[in-house]
XYZ file of C-alpha atoms in Angstrom:
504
model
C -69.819 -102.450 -79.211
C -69.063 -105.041 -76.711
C -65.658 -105.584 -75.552
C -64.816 -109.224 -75.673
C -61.036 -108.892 -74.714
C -60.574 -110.185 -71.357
C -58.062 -107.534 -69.012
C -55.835 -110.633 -68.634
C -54.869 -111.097 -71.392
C -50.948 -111.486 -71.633
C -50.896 -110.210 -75.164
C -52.323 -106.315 -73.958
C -49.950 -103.365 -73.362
C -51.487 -100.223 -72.212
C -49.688 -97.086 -72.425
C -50.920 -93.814 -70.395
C -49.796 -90.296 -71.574
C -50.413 -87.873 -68.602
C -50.809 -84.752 -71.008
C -51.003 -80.935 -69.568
C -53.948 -80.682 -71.814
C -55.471 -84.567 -71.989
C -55.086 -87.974 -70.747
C -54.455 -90.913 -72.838
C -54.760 -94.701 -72.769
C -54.025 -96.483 -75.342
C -54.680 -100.374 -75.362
C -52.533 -102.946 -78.127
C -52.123 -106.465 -78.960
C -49.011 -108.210 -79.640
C -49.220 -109.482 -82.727
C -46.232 -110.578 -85.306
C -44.098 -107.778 -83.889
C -46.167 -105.470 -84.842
C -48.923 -103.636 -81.783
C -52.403 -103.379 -83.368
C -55.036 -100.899 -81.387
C -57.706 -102.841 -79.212
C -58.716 -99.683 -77.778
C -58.217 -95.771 -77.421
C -59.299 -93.587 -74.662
C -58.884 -89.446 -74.684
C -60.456 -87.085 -72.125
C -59.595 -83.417 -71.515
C -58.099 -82.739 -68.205
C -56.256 -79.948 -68.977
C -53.998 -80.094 -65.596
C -51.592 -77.797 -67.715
C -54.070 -74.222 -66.545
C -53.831 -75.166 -63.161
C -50.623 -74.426 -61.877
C -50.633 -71.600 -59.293
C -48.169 -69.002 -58.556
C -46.077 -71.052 -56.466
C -45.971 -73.701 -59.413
C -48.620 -76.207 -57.684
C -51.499 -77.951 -58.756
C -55.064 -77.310 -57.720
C -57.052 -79.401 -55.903
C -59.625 -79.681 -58.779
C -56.679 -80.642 -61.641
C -55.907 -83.474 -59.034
C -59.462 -84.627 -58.739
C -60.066 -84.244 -62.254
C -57.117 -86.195 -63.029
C -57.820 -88.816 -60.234
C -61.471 -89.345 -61.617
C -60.393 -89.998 -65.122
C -57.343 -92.352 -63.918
C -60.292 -94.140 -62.010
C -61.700 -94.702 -64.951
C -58.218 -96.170 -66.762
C -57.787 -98.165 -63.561
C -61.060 -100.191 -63.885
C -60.515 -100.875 -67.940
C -56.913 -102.221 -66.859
C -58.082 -104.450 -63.745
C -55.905 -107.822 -63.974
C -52.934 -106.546 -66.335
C -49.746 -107.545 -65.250
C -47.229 -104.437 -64.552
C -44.760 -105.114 -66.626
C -47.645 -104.698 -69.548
C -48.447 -101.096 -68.493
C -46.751 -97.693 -68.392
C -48.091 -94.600 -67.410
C -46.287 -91.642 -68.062
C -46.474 -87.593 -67.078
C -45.341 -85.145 -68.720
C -44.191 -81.188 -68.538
C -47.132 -80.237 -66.232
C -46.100 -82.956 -63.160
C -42.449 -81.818 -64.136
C -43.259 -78.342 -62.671
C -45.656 -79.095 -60.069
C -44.174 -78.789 -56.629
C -46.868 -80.955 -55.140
C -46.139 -83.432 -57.778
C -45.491 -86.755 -55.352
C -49.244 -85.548 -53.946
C -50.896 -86.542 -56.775
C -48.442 -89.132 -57.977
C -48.513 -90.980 -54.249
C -53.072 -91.030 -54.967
C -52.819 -91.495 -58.452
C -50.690 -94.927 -57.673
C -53.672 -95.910 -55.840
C -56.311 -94.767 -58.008
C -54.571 -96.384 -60.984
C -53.463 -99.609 -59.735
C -49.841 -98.684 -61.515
C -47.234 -96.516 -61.171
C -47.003 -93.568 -62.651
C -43.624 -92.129 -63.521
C -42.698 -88.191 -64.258
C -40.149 -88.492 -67.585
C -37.848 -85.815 -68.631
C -38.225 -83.466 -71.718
C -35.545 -85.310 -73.005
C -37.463 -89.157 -72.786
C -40.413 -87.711 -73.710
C -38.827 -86.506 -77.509
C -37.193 -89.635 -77.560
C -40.820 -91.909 -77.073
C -42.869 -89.571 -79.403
C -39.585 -90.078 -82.120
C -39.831 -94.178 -81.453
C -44.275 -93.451 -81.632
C -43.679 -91.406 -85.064
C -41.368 -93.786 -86.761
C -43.441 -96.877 -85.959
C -45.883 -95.571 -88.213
C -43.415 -93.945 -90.991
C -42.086 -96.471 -93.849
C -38.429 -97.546 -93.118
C -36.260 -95.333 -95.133
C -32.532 -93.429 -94.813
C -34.255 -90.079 -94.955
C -33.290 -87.798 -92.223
C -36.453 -86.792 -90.087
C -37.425 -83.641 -87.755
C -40.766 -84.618 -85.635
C -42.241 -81.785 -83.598
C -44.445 -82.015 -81.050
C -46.351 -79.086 -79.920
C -47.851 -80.564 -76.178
C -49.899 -78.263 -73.380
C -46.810 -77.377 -71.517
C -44.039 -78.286 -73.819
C -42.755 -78.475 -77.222
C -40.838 -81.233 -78.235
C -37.978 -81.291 -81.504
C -36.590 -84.457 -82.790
C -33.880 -84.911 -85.267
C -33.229 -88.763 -86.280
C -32.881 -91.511 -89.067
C -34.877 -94.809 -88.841
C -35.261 -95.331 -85.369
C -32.160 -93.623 -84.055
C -32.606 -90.070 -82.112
C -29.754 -87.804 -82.684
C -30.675 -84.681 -81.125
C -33.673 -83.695 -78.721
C -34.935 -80.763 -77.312
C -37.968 -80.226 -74.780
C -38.890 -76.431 -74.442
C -41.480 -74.653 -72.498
C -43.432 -73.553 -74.577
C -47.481 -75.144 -75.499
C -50.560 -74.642 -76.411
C -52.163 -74.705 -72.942
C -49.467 -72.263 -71.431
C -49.530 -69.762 -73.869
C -53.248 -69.349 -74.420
C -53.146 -68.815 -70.724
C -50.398 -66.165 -71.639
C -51.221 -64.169 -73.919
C -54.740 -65.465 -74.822
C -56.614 -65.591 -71.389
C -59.531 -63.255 -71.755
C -60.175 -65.818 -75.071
C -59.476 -62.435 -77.495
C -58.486 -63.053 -80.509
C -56.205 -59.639 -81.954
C -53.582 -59.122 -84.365
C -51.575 -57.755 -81.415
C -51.899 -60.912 -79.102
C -50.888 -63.129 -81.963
C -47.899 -61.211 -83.196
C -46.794 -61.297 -79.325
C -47.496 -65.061 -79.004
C -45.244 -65.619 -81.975
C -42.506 -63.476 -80.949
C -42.782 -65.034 -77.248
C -42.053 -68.353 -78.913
C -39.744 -67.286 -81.318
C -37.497 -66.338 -78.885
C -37.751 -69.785 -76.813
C -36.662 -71.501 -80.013
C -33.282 -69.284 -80.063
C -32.167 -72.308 -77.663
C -32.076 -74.274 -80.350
C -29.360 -72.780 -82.162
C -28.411 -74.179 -85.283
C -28.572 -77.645 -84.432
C -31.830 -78.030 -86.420
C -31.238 -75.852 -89.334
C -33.055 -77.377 -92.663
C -30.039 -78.597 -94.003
C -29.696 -81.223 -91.111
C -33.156 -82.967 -92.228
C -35.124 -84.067 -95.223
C -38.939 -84.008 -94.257
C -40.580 -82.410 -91.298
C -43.354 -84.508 -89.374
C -45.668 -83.203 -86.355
C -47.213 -84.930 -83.897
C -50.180 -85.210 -81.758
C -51.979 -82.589 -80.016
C -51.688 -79.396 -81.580
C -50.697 -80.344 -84.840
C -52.945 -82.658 -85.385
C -56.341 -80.442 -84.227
C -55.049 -77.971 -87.018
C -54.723 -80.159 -89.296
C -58.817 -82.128 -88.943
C -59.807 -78.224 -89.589
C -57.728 -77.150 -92.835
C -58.912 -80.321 -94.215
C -62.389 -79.458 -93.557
C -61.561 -76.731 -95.679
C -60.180 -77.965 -98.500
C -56.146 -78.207 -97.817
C -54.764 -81.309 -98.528
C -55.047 -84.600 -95.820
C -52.325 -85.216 -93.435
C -50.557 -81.559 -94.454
C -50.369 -78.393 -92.765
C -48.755 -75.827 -95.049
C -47.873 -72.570 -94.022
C -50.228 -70.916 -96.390
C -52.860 -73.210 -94.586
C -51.845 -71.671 -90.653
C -52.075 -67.736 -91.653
C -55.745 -68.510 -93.333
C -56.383 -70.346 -89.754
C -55.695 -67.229 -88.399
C -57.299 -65.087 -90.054
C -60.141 -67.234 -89.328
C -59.480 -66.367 -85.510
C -59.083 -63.077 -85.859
C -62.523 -62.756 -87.624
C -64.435 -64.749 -84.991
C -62.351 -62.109 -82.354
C -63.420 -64.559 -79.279
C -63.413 -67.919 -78.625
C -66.617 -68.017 -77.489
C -67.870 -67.009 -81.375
C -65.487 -69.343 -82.820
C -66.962 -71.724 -85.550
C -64.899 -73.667 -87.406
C -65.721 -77.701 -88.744
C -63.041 -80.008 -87.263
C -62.565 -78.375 -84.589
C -63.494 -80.254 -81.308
C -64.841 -78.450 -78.300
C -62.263 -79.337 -76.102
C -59.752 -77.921 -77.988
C -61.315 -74.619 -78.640
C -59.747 -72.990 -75.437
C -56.154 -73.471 -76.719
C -56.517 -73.677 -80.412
C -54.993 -69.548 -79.953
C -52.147 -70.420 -77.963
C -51.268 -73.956 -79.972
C -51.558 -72.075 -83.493
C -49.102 -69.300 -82.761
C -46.645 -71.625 -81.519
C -46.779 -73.530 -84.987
C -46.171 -70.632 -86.750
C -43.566 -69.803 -84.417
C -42.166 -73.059 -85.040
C -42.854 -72.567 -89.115
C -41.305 -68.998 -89.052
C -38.334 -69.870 -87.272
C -37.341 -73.434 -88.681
C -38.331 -72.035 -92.227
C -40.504 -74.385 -92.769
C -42.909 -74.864 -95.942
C -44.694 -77.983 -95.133
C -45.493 -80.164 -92.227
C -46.461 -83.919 -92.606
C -49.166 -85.001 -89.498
C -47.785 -87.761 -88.098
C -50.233 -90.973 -86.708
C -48.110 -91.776 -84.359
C -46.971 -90.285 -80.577
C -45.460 -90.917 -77.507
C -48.426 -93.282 -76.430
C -47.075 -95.342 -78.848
C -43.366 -95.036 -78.238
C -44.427 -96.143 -74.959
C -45.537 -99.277 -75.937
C -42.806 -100.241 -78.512
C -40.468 -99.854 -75.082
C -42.176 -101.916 -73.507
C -41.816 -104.759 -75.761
C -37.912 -103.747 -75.474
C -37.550 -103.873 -71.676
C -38.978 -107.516 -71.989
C -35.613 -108.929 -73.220
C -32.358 -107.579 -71.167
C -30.394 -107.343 -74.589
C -33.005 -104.808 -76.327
C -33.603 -102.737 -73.292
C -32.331 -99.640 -73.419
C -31.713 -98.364 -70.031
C -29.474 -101.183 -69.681
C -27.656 -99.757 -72.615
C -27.666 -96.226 -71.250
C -25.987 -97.390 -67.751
C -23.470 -99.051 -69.938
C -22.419 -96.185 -71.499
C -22.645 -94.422 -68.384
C -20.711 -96.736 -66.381
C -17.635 -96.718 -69.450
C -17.446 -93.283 -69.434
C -16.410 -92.777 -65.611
C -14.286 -95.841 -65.804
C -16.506 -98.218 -63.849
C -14.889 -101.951 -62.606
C -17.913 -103.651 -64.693
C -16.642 -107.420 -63.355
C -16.681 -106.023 -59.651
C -19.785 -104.088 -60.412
C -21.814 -107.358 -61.355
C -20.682 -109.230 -58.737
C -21.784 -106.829 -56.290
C -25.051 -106.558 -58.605
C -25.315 -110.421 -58.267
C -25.123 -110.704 -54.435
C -27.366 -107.998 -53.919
C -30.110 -109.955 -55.982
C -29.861 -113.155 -54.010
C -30.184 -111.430 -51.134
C -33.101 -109.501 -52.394
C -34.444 -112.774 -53.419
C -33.845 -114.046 -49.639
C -35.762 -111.065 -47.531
C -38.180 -111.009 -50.338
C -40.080 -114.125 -50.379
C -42.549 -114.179 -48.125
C -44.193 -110.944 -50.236
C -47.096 -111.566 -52.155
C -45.689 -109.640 -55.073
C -48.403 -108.900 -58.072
C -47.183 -109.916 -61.389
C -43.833 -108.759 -62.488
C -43.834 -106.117 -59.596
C -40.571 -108.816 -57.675
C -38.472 -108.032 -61.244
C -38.778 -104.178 -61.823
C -37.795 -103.881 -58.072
C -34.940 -106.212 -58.770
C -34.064 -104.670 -61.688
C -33.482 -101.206 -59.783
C -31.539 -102.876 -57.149
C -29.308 -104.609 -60.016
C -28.880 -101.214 -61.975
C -27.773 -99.438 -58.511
C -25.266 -102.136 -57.646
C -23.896 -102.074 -61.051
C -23.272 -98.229 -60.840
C -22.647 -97.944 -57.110
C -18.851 -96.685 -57.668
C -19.549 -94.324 -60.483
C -17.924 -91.721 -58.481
C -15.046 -93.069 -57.381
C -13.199 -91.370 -60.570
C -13.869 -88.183 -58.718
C -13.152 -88.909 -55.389
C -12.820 -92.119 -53.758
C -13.681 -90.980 -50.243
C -16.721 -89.367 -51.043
C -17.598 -91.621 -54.375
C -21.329 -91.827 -53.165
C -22.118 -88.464 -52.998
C -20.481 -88.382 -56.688
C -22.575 -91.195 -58.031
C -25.906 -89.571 -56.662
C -24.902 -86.469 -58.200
C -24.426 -87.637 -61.309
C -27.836 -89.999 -61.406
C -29.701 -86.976 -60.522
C -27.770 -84.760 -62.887
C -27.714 -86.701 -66.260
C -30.303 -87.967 -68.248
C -29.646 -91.599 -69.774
C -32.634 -92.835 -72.293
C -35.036 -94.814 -71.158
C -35.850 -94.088 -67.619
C -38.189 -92.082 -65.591
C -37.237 -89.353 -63.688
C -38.359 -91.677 -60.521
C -36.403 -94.414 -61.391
C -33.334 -92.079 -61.743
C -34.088 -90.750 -58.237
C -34.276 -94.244 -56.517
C -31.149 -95.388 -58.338
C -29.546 -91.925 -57.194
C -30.739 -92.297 -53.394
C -29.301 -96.171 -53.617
C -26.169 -94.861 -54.575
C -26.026 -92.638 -51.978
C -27.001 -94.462 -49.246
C -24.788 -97.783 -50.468
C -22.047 -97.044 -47.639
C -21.932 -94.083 -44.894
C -25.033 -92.630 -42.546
C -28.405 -93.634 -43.361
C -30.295 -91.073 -41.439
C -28.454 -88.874 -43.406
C -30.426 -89.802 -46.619
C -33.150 -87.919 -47.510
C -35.852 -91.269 -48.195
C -38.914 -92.600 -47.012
C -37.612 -95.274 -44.775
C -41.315 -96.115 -44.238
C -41.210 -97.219 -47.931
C -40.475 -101.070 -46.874
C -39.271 -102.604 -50.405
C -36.873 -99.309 -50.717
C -35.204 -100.198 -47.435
C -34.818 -103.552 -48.643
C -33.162 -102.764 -51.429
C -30.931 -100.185 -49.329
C -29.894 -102.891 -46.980
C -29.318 -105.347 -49.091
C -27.487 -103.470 -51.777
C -24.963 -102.431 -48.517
C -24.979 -105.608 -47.476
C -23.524 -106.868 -50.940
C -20.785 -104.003 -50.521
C -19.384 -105.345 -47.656
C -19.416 -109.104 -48.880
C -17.424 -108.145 -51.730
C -15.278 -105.626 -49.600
C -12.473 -108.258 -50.837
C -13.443 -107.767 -54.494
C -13.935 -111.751 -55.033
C -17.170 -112.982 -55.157
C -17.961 -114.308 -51.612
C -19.056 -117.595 -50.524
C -22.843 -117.271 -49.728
C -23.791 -120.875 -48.952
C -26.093 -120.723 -45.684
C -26.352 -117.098 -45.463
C -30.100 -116.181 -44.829
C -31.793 -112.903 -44.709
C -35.462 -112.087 -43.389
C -37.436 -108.934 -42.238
C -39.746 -109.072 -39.452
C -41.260 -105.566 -38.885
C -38.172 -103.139 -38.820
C -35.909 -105.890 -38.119
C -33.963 -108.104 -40.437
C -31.933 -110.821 -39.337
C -28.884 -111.906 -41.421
C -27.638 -115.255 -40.198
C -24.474 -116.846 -40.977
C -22.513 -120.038 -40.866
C -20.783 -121.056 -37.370
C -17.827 -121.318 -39.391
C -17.988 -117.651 -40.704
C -16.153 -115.497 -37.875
C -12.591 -117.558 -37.890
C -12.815 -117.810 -41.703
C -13.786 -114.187 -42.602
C -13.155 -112.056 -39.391
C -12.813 -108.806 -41.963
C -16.336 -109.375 -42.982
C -17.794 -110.473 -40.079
C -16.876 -107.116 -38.092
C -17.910 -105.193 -40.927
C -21.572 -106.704 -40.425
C -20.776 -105.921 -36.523
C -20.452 -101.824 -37.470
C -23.407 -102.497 -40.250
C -25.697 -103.443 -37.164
C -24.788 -99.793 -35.427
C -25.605 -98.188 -38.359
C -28.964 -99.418 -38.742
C -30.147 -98.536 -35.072
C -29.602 -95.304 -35.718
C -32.293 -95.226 -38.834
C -35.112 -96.777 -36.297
C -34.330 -99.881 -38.187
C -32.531 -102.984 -36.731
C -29.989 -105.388 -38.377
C -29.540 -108.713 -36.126
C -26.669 -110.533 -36.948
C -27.005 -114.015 -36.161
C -24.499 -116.928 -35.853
C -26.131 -120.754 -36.665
């Protein structure tokens, strides 16, 4: 059927899921509040069985997963990219060579494409679920059982309460203890005890007594469930009467390659094995009876927070860093005016870039959230309060961001006063250097802790120089200041960049 939506159009979100086992793109239209489909893409990469022993991905997972991202990247030609999000997932979380195929799938794509924690992805595929679930005060456990991972969810209406990402899936353990593609009573019954004991983790926490109705999600569950309905069980239920006859259906066909079963895709054959003795790991061990299938998933969570980080208030990182900044006693009115200066500055150096659509804000937006949590470790040690607040942006895990965007806010933080060819970054990476510089920049203007008087300050790049010219007036009316630019300069030449300071 012809497709007679134009790319451009502002009411399209796209959301990418980077499985271990498949790649997703899901396309939606605004409309009432509500996100109706335009258009769903799924093709198997199955990047998930080609880790190697030293925990990095193949050259033929990357060009698999290249090719198909080409293939995203031409459908989304002209969307802005504040309307897309494309997310990876446990597989990219173990790869070594990770930033390899993130760096070329960037340019493949035409977007970013940002590695999430366990943690953010249960918290998406909860917000995916419960978009599709009828608003009610029951108390919900979603599992997701993913390639690489298995995700548990406990929450009411739209509110996570507890999350848990474990490594277990359906790619990794058909690899495990399904590899030859053997189907035996012995393999199983170690699959399920492998998994079993994964789940110990999860102590208590998600005992039947702390939810009302179980829902799964995606992947696995969902490829068991199109075959017991084929079969006569019930739609949208997988029961655990329905998982041993599954089975026993394996263990008759003995090998994948004789497997014949209706609802079953081809694709999935290869790690139907591993997938279905996780469930009844999960079944056995959660004492479960019944399992509702779930329509939606963390595609879909993805697009619902998009619609969020449109409007300040509803975003939810912003929320996070709140909490974040409260709890290790941030000064929140010195914090935003440092935040503030740093923007107009950013604004300054910035505006001779040709920015694509909405690309100026989310850069902004990082430099903001940095500024506003620059001193988060000064209620461990004052001296050494950057090296705190990297610490504890690399070591926590606030909803809502990307493991990426955690890692630029945490290299800010660091590099926000004291040696810059100390930090570990990619000074190459122009707009990160801008934010660096201006971000220390704002420190020192504020050094008094009053909001400073920026009228006729200027700031501009030119190569690896930037210029920052002030007033005539400046050095007899803020000498402090003015010699802390002086020692800012020194700094600079010693990261092969240059700051000129310039007196009009």
């Amino acid at each position: 059927m012809e497709n007679t939506t134009t790319p451009a159009d502002k009411s399209l979100l796209a959301a990418i899921d980077l499985g271990s086992n498949s790649f997703r793109l899901e396309i939606g239209r605004l409309d009432g509040g509500q996100i109706q489909r335009v258009e769903y893409i799924k093709e198997p990469v199955r990047q998930g069985g080609d880790l190697d022993e030293d925990r990095n991905l193949s050259l033929e997972a990357i060009e698999r997963g290249l090719r198909c991202l080409a293939r995203f990247g031409e459908r989304l030609q002209g969307f802005d990219a504040s309307h897309v999000r494309a997310v990876a997932t446990q597989t990219l979380r173990e790869a070594n060579n990770r930033e390899v195929f993130l760096k070329l799938a960037k340019k493949t794509l035409g977007f970013d494409v940002e590695v999430i924690s366990g943690v953010e992805e249960a918290r998406l595929i909860y917000q995916g679920v419960n978009r599709f679930l009828p608003q009610s005060d029951e108390k919900r456990l979603v599992i997701d059982i993913g390639g690489r991972s298995t995700e548990f969810i406990l929450g009411q209406g739209f509110e996570s309460h507890h999350t848990a990402s474990l490594h277990v899936g359906s790619v990794a353990w058909s690899l495990k203890h399904f590899a030859s593609g053997e189907f035996t009573e012995k393999s199983f019954s170690r699959a399920e005890i492998a998994a079993e004991s994964v789940f110990e983790t999860l102590g208590a926490n998600y005992n039947h007594k702390h939810w009302d109705v179980a829902y799964g999600a995606s992947g696995t569950i969902g490829a068991v469930a199109d075959v017991l309905v084929q079969y006569g069980r019930p739609l949208d239920i997988v029961t655990k009467e329905g998982l041993y006859w599954l089975r026993d259906e394996l263990l008759r066909a003995r090998n994948v390659s004789k497997l014949r079963l209706n609802g079953l895709r081809e694709d999935r054959k290869p790690v139907i094995a591993g997938g279905l003795s996780v469930l009844i790991a999960v079944f056995e061990f959660l004492h479960i009876d019944t399992l509702n299938v779930a329509k939606g998933a963390l595609r879909h969570g993805l697009l619902y927070d998009m619609l969020t980080r449109e409007d300040d208030m509803l975003d939810l990182r912003n929320a996070s860093l709140r909490r974040l900044a409260k709890k290790f006693d941030v000064d929140q009115n010195h914090a935003n005016t440092v935040a503030d200066v740093a923007i107009k500055l950013f604004e300054k150096i910035t505006a001779d870039i040709n920015f694509a659509p909405g690309e100026q804000q989310i850069h902004a937006r990082k430099l903001r959230w940095a500024a506003q949590l620059h001193e988060i470790g000064s209620l461990i040690s004052p001296i050494d309060a950057h090296i705190h607040g990297a610490y504890i942006l690399e070591h926590t895990e606030p909803q809502g961001f990307a493991q990426s965007e955690l890692h630029c806010l945490s290299l800010l933080i660091l590099g926000h006063r004291g040696k810059i060819k100390r930090l570990e970054a990619d000074l190459s990476n122009r707009l990160f250097v801008m934010q660096l510089l201006c971000l220390r920049l704002a420190v020192i203007l504020c050094h008094t802790r009053k909001k400073p008087n920026l009228r006729g300050i200027q700031l501009q790049t030119n190569a690896n120089t930037a210029t920052l010219t002030l007033p005539g007036y400046w050095p007899e009316k803020y000498p402090q200041s003015c010699y802390l630019l002086d020692e800012e300069t020194l700094v600079w030449q010693k990261a092969n960049w240059q700051l000129t300071l310039l007196i009009n």
